mmCIF file of C-alpha atoms in Angstrom:
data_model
loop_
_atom_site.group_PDB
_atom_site.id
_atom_site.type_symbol
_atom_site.label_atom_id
_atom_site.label_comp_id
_atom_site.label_asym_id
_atom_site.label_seq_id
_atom_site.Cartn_x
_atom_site.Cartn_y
_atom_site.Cartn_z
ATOM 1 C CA UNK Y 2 -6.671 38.730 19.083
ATOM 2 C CA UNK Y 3 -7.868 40.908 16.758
ATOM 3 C CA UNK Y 4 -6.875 40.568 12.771
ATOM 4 C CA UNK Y 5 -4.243 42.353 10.866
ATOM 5 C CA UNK Y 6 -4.005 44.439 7.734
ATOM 6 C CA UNK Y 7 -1.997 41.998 5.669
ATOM 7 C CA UNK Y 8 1.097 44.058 4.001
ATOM 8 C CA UNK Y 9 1.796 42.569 0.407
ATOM 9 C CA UNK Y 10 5.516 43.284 -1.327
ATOM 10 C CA UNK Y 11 5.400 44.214 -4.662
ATOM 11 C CA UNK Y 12 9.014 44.369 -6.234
ATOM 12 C CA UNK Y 13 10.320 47.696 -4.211
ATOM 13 C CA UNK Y 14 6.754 48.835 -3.383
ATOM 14 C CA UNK Y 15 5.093 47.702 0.032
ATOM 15 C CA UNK Y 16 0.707 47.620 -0.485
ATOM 16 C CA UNK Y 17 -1.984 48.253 2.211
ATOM 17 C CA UNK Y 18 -5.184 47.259 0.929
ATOM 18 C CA UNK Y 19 -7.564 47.741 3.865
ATOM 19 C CA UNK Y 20 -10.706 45.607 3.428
ATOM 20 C CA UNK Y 21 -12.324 45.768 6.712
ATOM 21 C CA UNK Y 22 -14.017 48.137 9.001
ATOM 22 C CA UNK Y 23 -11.017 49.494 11.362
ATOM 23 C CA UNK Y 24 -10.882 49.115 15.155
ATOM 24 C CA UNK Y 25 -8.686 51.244 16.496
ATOM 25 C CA UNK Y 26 -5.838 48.332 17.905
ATOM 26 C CA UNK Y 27 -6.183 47.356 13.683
ATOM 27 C CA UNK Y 28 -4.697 50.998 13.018
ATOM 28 C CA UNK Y 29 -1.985 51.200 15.675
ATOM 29 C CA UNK Y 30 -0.822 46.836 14.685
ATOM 30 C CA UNK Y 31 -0.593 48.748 10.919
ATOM 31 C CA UNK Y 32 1.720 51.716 12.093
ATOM 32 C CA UNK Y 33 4.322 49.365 13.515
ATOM 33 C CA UNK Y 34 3.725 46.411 10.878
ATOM 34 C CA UNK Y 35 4.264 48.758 7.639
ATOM 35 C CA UNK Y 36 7.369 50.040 9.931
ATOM 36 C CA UNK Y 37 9.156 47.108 10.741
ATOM 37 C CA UNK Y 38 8.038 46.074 6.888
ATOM 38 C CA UNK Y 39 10.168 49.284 5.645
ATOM 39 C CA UNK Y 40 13.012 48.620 7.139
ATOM 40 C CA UNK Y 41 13.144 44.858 6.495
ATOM 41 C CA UNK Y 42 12.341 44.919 2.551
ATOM 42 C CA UNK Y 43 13.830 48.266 2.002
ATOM 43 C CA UNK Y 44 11.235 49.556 0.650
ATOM 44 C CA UNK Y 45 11.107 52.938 -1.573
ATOM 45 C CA UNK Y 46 7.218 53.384 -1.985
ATOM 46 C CA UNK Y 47 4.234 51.986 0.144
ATOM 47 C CA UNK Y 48 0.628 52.284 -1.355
ATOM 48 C CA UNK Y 49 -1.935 52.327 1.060
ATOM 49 C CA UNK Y 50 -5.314 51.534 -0.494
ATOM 50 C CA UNK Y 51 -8.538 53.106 0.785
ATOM 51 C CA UNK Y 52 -11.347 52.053 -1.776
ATOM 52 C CA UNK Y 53 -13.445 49.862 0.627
ATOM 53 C CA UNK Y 54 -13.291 52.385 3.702
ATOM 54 C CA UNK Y 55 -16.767 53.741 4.143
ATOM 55 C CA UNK Y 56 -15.318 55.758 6.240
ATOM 56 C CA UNK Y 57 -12.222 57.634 7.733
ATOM 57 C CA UNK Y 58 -12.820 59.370 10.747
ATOM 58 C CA UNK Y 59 -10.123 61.402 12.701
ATOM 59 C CA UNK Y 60 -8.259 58.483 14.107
ATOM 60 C CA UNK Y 61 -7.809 56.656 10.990
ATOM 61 C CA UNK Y 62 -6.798 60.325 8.834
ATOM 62 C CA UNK Y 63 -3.967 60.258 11.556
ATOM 63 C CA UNK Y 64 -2.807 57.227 11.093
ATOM 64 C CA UNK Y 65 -2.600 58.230 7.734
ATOM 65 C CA UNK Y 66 -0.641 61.406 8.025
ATOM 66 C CA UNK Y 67 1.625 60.098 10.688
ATOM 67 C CA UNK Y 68 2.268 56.344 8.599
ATOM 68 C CA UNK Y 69 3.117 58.894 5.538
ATOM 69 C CA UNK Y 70 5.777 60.545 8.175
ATOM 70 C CA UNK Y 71 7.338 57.914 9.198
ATOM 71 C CA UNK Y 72 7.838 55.725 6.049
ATOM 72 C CA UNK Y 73 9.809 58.989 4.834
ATOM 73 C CA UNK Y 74 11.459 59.021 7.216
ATOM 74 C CA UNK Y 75 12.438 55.619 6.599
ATOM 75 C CA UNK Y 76 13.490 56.379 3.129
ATOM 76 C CA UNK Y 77 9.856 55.648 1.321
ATOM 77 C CA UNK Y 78 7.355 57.634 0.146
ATOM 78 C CA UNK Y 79 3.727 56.680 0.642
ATOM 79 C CA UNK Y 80 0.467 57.439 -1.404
ATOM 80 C CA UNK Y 81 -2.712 56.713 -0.356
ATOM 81 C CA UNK Y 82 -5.168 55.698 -3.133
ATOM 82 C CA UNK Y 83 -8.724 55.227 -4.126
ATOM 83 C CA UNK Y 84 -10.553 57.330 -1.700
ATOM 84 C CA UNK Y 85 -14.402 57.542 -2.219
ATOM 85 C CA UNK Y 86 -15.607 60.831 -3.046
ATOM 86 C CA UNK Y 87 -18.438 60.827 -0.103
ATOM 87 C CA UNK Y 88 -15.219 60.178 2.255
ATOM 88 C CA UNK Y 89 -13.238 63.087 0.847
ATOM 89 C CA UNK Y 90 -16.356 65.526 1.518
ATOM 90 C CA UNK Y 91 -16.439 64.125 5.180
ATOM 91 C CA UNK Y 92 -13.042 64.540 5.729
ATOM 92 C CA UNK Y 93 -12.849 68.143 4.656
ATOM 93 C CA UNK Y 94 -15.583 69.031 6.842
ATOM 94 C CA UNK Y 95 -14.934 67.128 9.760
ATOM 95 C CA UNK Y 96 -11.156 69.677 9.119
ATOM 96 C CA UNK Y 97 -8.859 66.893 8.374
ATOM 97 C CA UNK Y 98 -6.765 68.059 5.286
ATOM 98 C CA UNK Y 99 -4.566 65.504 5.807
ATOM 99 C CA UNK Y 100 -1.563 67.562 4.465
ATOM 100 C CA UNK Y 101 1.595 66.027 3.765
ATOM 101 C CA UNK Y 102 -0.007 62.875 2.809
ATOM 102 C CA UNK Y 103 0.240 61.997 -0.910
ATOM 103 C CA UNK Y 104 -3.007 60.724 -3.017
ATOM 104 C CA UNK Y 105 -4.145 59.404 -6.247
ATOM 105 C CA UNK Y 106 -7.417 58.353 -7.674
ATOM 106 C CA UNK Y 107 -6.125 54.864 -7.809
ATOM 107 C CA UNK Y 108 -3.801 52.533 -7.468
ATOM 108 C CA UNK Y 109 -2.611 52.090 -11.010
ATOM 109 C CA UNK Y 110 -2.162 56.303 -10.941
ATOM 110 C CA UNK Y 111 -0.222 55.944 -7.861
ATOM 111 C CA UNK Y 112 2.056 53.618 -8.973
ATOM 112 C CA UNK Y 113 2.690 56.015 -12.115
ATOM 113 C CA UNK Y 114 3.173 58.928 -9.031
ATOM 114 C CA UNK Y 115 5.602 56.276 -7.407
ATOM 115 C CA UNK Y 116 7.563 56.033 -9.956
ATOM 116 C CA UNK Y 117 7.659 59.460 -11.077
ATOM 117 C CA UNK Y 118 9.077 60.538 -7.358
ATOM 118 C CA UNK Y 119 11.731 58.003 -7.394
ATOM 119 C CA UNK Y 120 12.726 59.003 -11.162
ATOM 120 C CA UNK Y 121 12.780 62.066 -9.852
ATOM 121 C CA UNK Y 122 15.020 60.875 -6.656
ATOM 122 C CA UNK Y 123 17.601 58.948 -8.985
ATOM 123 C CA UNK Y 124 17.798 62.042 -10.951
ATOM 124 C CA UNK Y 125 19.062 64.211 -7.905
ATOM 125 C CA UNK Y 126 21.250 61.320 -6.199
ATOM 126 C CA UNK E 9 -33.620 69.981 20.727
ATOM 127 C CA UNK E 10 -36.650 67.772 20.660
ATOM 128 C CA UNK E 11 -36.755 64.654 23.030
ATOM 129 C CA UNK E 12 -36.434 62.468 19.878
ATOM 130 C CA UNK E 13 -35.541 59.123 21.531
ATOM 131 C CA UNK E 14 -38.430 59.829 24.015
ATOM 132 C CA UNK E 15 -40.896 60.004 20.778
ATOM 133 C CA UNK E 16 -39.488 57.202 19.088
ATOM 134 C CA UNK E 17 -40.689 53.845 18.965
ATOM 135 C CA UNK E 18 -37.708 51.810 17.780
ATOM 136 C CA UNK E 19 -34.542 52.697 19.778
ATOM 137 C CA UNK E 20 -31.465 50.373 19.232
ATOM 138 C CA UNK E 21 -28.947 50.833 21.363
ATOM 139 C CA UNK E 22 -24.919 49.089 21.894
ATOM 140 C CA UNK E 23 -22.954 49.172 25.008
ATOM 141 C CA UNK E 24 -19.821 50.737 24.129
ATOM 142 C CA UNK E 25 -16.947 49.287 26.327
ATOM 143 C CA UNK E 26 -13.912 48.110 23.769
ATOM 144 C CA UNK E 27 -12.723 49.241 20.511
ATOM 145 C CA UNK E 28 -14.825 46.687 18.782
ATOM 146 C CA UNK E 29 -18.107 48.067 20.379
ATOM 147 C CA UNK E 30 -17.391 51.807 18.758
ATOM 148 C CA UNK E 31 -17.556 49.531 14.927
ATOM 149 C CA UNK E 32 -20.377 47.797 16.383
ATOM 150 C CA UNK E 33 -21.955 51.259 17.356
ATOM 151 C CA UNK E 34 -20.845 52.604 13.928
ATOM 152 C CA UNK E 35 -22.600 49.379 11.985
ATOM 153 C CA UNK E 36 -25.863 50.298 13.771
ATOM 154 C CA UNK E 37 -25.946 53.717 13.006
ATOM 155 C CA UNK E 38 -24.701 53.057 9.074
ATOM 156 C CA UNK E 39 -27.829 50.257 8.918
ATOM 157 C CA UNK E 40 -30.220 53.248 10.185
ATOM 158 C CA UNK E 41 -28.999 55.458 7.978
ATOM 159 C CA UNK E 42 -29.452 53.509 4.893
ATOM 160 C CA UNK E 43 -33.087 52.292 5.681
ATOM 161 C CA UNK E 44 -33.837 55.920 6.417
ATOM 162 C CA UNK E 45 -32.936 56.718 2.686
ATOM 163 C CA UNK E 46 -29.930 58.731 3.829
ATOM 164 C CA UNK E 47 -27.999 60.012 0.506
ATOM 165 C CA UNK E 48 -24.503 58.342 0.758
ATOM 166 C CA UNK E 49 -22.579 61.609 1.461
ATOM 167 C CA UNK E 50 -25.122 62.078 4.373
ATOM 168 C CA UNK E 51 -24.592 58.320 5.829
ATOM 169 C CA UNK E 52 -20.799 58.706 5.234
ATOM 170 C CA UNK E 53 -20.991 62.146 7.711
ATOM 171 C CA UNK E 54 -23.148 60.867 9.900
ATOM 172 C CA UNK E 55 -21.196 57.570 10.518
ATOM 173 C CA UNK E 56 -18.005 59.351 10.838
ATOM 174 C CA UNK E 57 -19.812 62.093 13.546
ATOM 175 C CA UNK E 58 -21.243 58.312 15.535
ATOM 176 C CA UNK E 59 -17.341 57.315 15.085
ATOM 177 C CA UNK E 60 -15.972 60.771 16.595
ATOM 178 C CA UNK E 61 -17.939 60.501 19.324
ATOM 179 C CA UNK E 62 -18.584 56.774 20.015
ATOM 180 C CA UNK E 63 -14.670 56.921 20.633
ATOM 181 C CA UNK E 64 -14.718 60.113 22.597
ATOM 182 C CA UNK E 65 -17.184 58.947 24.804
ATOM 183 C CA UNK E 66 -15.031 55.305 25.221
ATOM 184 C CA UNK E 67 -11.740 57.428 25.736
ATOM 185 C CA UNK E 68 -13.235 60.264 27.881
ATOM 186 C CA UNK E 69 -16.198 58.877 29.528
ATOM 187 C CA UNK E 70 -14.786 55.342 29.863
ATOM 188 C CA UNK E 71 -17.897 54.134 28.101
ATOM 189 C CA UNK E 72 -21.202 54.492 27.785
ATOM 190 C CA UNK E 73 -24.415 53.749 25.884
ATOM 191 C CA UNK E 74 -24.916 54.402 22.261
ATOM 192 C CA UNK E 75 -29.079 54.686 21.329
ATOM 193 C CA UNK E 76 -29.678 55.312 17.901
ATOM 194 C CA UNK E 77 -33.319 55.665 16.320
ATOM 195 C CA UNK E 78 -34.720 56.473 12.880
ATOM 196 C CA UNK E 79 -37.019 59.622 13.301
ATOM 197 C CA UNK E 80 -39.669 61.349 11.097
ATOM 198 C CA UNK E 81 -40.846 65.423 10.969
ATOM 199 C CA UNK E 82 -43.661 66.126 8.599
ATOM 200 C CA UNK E 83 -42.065 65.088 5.200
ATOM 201 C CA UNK E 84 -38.393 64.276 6.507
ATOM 202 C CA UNK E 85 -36.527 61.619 7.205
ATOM 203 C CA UNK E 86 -33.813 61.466 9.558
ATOM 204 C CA UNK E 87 -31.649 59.391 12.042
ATOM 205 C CA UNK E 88 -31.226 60.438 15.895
ATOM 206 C CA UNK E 89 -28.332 58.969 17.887
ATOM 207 C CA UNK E 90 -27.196 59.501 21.364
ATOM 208 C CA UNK E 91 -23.929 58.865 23.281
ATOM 209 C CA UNK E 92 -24.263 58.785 27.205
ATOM 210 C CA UNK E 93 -21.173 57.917 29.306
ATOM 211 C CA UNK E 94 -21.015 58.268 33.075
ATOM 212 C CA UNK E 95 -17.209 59.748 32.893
ATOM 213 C CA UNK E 96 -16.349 62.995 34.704
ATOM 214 C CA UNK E 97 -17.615 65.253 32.183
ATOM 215 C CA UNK E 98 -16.597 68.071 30.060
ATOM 216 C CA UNK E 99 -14.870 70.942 32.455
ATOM 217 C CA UNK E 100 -14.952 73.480 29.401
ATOM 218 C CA UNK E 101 -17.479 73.423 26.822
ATOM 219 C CA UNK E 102 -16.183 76.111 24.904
ATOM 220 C CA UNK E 103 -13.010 74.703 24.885
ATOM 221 C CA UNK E 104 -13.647 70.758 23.847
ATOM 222 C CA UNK E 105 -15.853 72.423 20.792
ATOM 223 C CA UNK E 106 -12.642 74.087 19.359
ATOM 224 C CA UNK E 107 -10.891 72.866 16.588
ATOM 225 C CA UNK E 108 -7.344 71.518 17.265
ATOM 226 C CA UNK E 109 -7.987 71.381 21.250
ATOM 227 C CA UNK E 110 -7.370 67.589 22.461
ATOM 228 C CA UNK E 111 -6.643 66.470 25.506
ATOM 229 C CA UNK E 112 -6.101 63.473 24.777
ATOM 230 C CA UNK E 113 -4.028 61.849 21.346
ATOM 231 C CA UNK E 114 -6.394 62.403 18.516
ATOM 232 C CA UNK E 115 -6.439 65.602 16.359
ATOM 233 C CA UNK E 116 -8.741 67.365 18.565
ATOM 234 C CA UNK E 117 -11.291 67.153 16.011
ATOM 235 C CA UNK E 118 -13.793 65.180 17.981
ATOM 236 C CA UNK E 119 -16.390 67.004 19.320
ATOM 237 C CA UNK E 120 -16.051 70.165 16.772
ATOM 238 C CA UNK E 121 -15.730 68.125 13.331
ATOM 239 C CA UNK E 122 -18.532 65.769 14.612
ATOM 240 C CA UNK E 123 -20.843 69.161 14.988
ATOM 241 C CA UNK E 124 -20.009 69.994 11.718
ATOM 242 C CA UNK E 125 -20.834 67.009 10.257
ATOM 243 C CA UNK E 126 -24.773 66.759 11.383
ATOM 244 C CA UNK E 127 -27.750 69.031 11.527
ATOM 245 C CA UNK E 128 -28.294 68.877 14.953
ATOM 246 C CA UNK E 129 -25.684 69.013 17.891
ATOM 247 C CA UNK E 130 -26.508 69.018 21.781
ATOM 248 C CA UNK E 131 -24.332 68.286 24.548
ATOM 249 C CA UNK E 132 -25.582 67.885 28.147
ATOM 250 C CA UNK E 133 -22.316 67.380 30.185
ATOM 251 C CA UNK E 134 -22.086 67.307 34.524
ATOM 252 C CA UNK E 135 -20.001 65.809 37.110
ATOM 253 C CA UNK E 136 -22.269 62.638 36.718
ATOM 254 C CA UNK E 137 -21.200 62.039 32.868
ATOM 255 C CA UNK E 138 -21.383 63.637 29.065
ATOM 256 C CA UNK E 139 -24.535 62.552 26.918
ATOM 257 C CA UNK E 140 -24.259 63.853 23.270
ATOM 258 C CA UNK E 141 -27.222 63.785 21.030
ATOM 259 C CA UNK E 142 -27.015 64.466 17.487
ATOM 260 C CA UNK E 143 -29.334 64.168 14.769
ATOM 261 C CA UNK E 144 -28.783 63.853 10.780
ATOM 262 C CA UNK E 145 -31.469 64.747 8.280
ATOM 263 C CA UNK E 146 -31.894 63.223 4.710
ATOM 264 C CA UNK E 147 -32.947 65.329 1.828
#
């Protein structure tokens, strides 16, 4: 079996912090964890944090887009933090702008972004 | 390109059959990387290019070999790795190096964002299997 990206609550907001080298069946068990985790906490915001990936390579910045997709889907918005600079350069170049997919330097920034979206929300509801 | 894992005399290699073996591949080619004195940016693209392909080759090829060697040319440093599956080979060339082409699930960003990524690129593909050599240079 291989392990899992634990998914911690934090009041509204769900948080990814990945701390391992990915295998690809790691990326895929996170899709449908952080999914099912949506629906059952009702989540508004997931934070997925990236600051101990060396890398992101294609199949990861997918996961990344598509996990952004479908948690808005499911009524939460998702910003991925803390991405080293060295992995930003690589991802531009490798042609992976990962648009659609909401960042900030770190987590306590995306939190402020989190809450500045849902603000934002309330205001229009 | 030179025959640089013919010259070398230090070739690691990992049999690439799971998902685990393409991180395993990936570790190998990070730990070359940083002996060689590989500036961080250049071990980050290089890794991700050995990730692109290690999984290419494991998806496509159904596996293969990954041989990875630190190599040296006059005052440079530089890490060679190669990728050699037995699968049925690339049909189009042209095609596979295009961005956003995929025939499989990824973002077709494989072959082409792994080229970009390194100094050297060659690609020897046939009915008997794809080997992809690629080599990153420090500064």
């Amino acid at each position: 079996m291989t392990d899992r990206v634990p998914v911690l609550k934090i009041g509204d907001v769900l948080l990814v912090s990945i701390q391992t080298d990915l295998e690809d069946q790691m990326v895929l068990d996170l899709q449908e964890d952080l999914s099912n985790r949506i629906v059952a906490t009702g989540a508004r915001g997931v934070i997925i944090d990236i600051s101990a990936l060396e890398i992101v390579d294609s199949f990861v910045g997918r996961m990344l887009a598509t996990n952004a997709s479908i948690s808005r889907v499911l009524g939460a918005e998702t910003i991925v933090v803390g991405m080293r600079p060295a992995v930003a350069m690589t991802l531009v170049e490798l042609g992976l702008s990962l648009d659609g997919v909401r960042t900030a330097l770190n987590l306590e920034r995306g939190l402020g972004l989190l809450r500045r979206l849902q603000a934002s929300r309330s205001d229009r509801a | 390109m030179r025959d640089y894992g013919a010259d070398s005399v230090s070739v690691t290699e990992v049999a690439v059959a799971t998902n685990g073996d393409v991180v395993k591949a990936r570790q190998m080619v990070r730990t070359l990387a940083q002996s060689s004195g590989l500036s961080l940016v250049h071990q980050t693209k290089l890794v991700t290019a050995a990730s692109e392909l290690g999984r290419n080759m494991l998806v496509h090829g159904g596996g293969g070999t990954v041989r990875a060697s630190a190599v040296v040319e006059g005052p440079r440093k530089g890490v060679w790795v190669e990728f050699a599956d037995h699968g049925p080979g690339i049909e189009d060339i042209g095609l596979a190096l295009t961005d956003g082409w995929t025939s499989g699930n990824g973002m077709g960003l494989g072959l082409s964002g792994a080229q970009r990524l390194v100094d050297e690129f060659d690609l020897d593909t046939g009915s008997s299997g794809t080997t992809v050599r690629i080599v990153k240079w420090g500064r």
